[in-house]
Short mmCIF file of C-alpha atoms in Angstrom, two decimals:
data_model
loop_
_atom_site.label_atom_id
_atom_site.label_comp_id
_atom_site.label_asym_id
_atom_site.label_seq_id
_atom_site.Cartn_x
_atom_site.Cartn_y
_atom_site.Cartn_z
CA UNK A 1031 0.11 0.17 0.21
CA UNK A 1032 1.37 3.65 -0.69
CA UNK A 1033 2.84 5.50 2.45
CA UNK A 1034 3.15 8.76 3.23
CA UNK A 1035 6.14 10.19 5.38
CA UNK A 1036 7.48 13.74 6.51
CA UNK A 1037 11.12 14.72 7.24
CA UNK A 1038 12.50 16.51 10.26
CA UNK A 1039 13.94 20.03 9.63
CA UNK A 1040 16.40 22.64 11.81
CA UNK A 1041 17.20 26.12 10.58
CA UNK A 1042 18.78 28.81 12.34
CA UNK A 1043 16.40 31.41 13.73
CA UNK A 1044 17.95 34.83 12.42
CA UNK A 1045 17.87 38.10 14.26
CA UNK A 1046 14.93 39.53 12.51
CA UNK A 1047 12.26 39.20 9.95
CA UNK A 1048 10.81 35.54 8.69
CA UNK A 1049 12.81 32.76 7.17
CA UNK A 1050 11.22 29.74 6.19
CA UNK A 1051 11.42 26.35 7.11
CA UNK A 1052 10.62 23.75 4.47
CA UNK A 1053 9.29 20.33 4.90
CA UNK A 1054 8.83 17.63 2.22
CA UNK A 1055 6.05 14.84 2.59
CA UNK A 1056 6.64 11.87 0.55
CA UNK A 1057 4.07 9.60 -1.06
CA UNK A 1058 5.84 6.21 -2.09
CA UNK A 1059 4.04 3.59 -3.79
CA UNK A 1060 1.59 4.15 -6.67
CA UNK A 1061 -1.98 4.80 -5.59
CA UNK A 1062 -4.95 3.87 -8.31
CA UNK A 1063 -6.84 6.92 -6.26
CA UNK A 1064 -5.96 10.32 -5.41
CA UNK A 1065 -4.04 10.86 -1.84
CA UNK A 1066 -4.92 13.26 0.31
CA UNK A 1067 -3.45 14.16 3.76
CA UNK A 1068 -4.02 16.76 6.65
CA UNK A 1069 -1.16 18.55 7.54
CA UNK A 1070 -1.03 21.22 10.60
CA UNK A 1071 1.87 22.65 13.00
CA UNK A 1072 1.53 22.25 16.53
CA UNK A 1073 3.63 23.97 19.48
CA UNK A 1074 6.50 22.13 21.48
CA UNK A 1075 8.98 24.70 22.86
CA UNK A 1076 8.37 26.80 20.28
CA UNK A 1077 4.99 28.95 20.51
CA UNK A 1078 2.82 29.48 17.92
CA UNK A 1079 2.22 32.91 16.52
CA UNK A 1080 5.59 34.40 18.42
CA UNK A 1081 8.30 31.74 16.98
CA UNK A 1082 6.53 30.33 13.96
CA UNK A 1083 3.37 30.99 12.14
CA UNK A 1084 0.68 28.38 11.99
CA UNK A 1085 0.08 26.08 8.75
CA UNK A 1086 -3.35 23.99 8.60
CA UNK A 1087 -3.79 22.71 5.14
CA UNK A 1088 -4.46 19.64 3.14
CA UNK A 1089 -1.92 17.84 0.69
CA UNK A 1090 -3.12 16.24 -2.33
CA UNK A 1091 -1.22 13.56 -4.64
CA UNK A 1092 -2.38 12.45 -8.02
CA UNK A 1093 -3.75 9.03 -8.84
CA UNK A 1094 -1.56 6.62 -10.91
CA UNK A 1095 1.71 9.19 -10.40
CA UNK A 1096 5.11 8.31 -9.97
CA UNK A 1097 6.32 5.81 -7.72
CA UNK A 1098 7.37 8.79 -5.25
CA UNK A 1099 5.92 11.95 -5.49
CA UNK A 1100 6.57 14.80 -2.97
CA UNK A 1101 5.09 18.22 -1.75
CA UNK A 1102 6.99 20.75 0.12
CA UNK A 1103 5.43 22.63 3.02
CA UNK A 1104 6.94 26.13 4.02
CA UNK A 1105 6.63 27.23 7.79
CA UNK A 1106 7.48 30.74 8.50
CA UNK A 1107 9.95 31.28 11.46
CA UNK A 1108 10.50 34.93 13.29
CA UNK A 1109 13.79 35.85 14.06
CA UNK A 1110 14.66 37.92 17.17
CA UNK A 1111 18.18 38.88 19.20
CA UNK A 1112 16.94 37.03 22.52
CA UNK A 1113 19.28 34.54 23.71
CA UNK A 1114 17.08 31.28 24.11
CA UNK A 1115 17.61 27.74 23.69
CA UNK A 1116 16.77 26.04 20.75
CA UNK A 1117 13.26 25.87 20.09
CA UNK A 1118 10.97 22.80 18.69
CA UNK A 1119 7.42 22.98 17.02
CA UNK A 1120 5.84 20.00 15.18
CA UNK A 1121 4.42 19.29 11.57
CA UNK A 1122 1.87 16.72 11.72
CA UNK A 1123 0.20 14.51 9.14
CA UNK A 1124 -3.26 12.90 9.87
CA UNK A 1125 -6.56 11.78 8.07
CA UNK A 1126 -4.74 10.42 5.25
CA UNK A 1127 -7.07 8.77 2.38
CA UNK A 1128 -5.95 6.07 0.04
CA UNK A 1129 -2.68 5.63 1.84
CA UNK A 1130 -0.90 4.75 5.30
CA UNK A 1131 0.90 6.97 7.48
CA UNK A 1132 4.31 5.93 7.95
CA UNK A 1133 5.90 8.61 9.68
CA UNK A 1134 3.14 11.15 10.41
CA UNK A 1135 5.27 13.65 12.70
CA UNK A 1136 7.88 16.34 11.26
CA UNK A 1137 9.84 18.09 13.77
CA UNK A 1138 11.04 21.63 13.33
CA UNK A 1139 14.03 22.80 15.36
CA UNK A 1140 14.63 26.54 15.63
CA UNK A 1141 18.46 26.87 16.46
CA UNK A 1142 19.58 29.94 18.29
CA UNK A 1143 21.89 32.16 16.46
CA UNK A 1144 22.12 34.77 19.24
CA UNK A 1145 25.20 33.24 20.67
CA UNK A 1146 28.61 32.84 18.81
CA UNK A 1147 31.52 31.02 19.91
CA UNK A 1148 34.93 32.40 18.26
CA UNK A 1149 38.31 30.55 18.38
CA UNK A 1150 41.60 32.60 18.42
CA UNK A 1151 45.34 31.49 18.90
CA UNK A 1152 46.84 32.86 22.05
CA UNK A 1153 47.90 35.59 22.25
CA UNK A 1154 45.94 37.06 19.26
CA UNK A 1155 48.09 36.95 15.88
CA UNK A 1156 46.87 38.69 12.81
CA UNK A 1157 45.04 37.17 11.19
CA UNK A 1158 43.57 35.21 14.41
CA UNK A 1159 43.23 32.25 12.75
CA UNK A 1160 47.00 31.41 11.98
CA UNK A 1161 49.87 30.77 14.36
CA UNK A 1162 53.53 29.65 13.37
CA UNK A 1163 55.10 27.24 15.47
CA UNK A 1164 58.83 26.33 14.88
CA UNK A 1165 59.25 22.67 14.29
CA UNK A 1166 61.79 21.18 16.53
CA UNK A 1167 64.70 19.21 15.43
CA UNK A 1168 63.31 16.39 17.70
CA UNK A 1169 61.26 16.20 20.43
CA UNK A 1170 57.89 18.36 20.75
CA UNK A 1171 57.22 21.86 21.20
CA UNK A 1172 54.86 23.54 23.82
CA UNK A 1173 51.43 22.64 22.98
CA UNK A 1174 49.96 25.51 20.70
CA UNK A 1175 47.13 27.07 22.38
CA UNK A 1176 43.83 28.67 21.33
CA UNK A 1177 41.26 31.05 23.33
CA UNK A 1178 37.61 30.21 22.56
CA UNK A 1179 35.01 32.92 23.29
CA UNK A 1180 31.36 33.66 23.29
CA UNK A 1181 30.46 36.86 21.45
CA UNK A 1182 28.16 37.84 24.78
CA UNK A 1183 27.21 36.08 28.00
CA UNK A 1184 24.43 33.83 27.66
CA UNK A 1185 21.89 32.55 30.23
CA UNK A 1186 22.06 29.06 29.36
CA UNK A 1187 24.92 26.73 29.34
CA UNK A 1188 26.82 26.59 25.98
CA UNK A 1189 28.52 23.55 24.67
CA UNK A 1190 30.78 23.51 21.86
CA UNK A 1191 33.09 20.23 21.11
CA UNK A 1192 36.37 20.90 18.82
CA UNK A 1193 38.62 18.61 17.00
CA UNK A 1194 41.78 18.77 15.29
CA UNK A 1195 41.58 18.03 11.54
CA UNK A 1196 44.56 17.57 9.22
CA UNK A 1197 45.58 20.04 6.45
CA UNK A 1198 49.17 20.19 5.25
CA UNK A 1199 50.37 18.71 8.99
CA UNK A 1200 48.86 15.35 9.51
CA UNK A 1201 48.75 13.38 12.90
CA UNK A 1202 49.46 10.25 11.19
CA UNK A 1203 53.17 11.59 10.20
CA UNK A 1204 53.40 12.61 13.75
CA UNK A 1205 52.95 16.69 12.82
CA UNK A 1206 50.66 16.82 15.72
CA UNK A 1207 48.57 14.90 18.28
CA UNK A 1208 44.91 14.39 17.52
CA UNK A 1209 42.54 15.98 20.27
CA UNK A 1210 38.69 16.18 20.62
CA UNK A 1211 36.87 17.72 23.76
CA UNK A 1212 33.66 19.65 24.56
CA UNK A 1213 33.88 22.70 26.11
CA UNK A 1214 31.25 24.09 28.71
CA UNK A 1215 30.49 27.91 29.16
CA UNK A 1216 28.40 28.03 32.35
CA UNK A 1217 25.54 29.81 32.34
CA UNK A 1218 25.85 33.96 33.12
CA UNK A 1219 23.99 35.03 36.32
#
């Protein structure tokens, strides 16, 4: 039997105006009859009318169409400069006719972009993402030190994971030691 699914979507919020979170509803399988399904937004931590605008509609798919048909639904999200956690709303499918619902809930995650993390060498060089360390004849040098800063204080805990990566210097050849770590910034009072 034909099935209908919806995907999950995430998008940065922006600081003002509106952007669109675009979901894809997919009908898989061929139906001899037209397929329809109701689509409606639902609140979670994101608030309707403040963080996003509601959507309430019916989608239709052609009878005897391609083995996979897709429809896109755009949900407007509202940007702001408020420091907040990521927020979630749902786009729910219901009342499918002539098809079964295989995945009936799409999650929309609005990503907070009001706190930025920057990494610098210490002390700050020019430009800030380049440093030079003299390679020793033998042994190792003192570690390269980088400074990670937030663009402004956050009232929420901020976690950032970093990992070293190969470029012209490679860990396999012994140029440096691979490192991965999660940094935690405590909430500001």
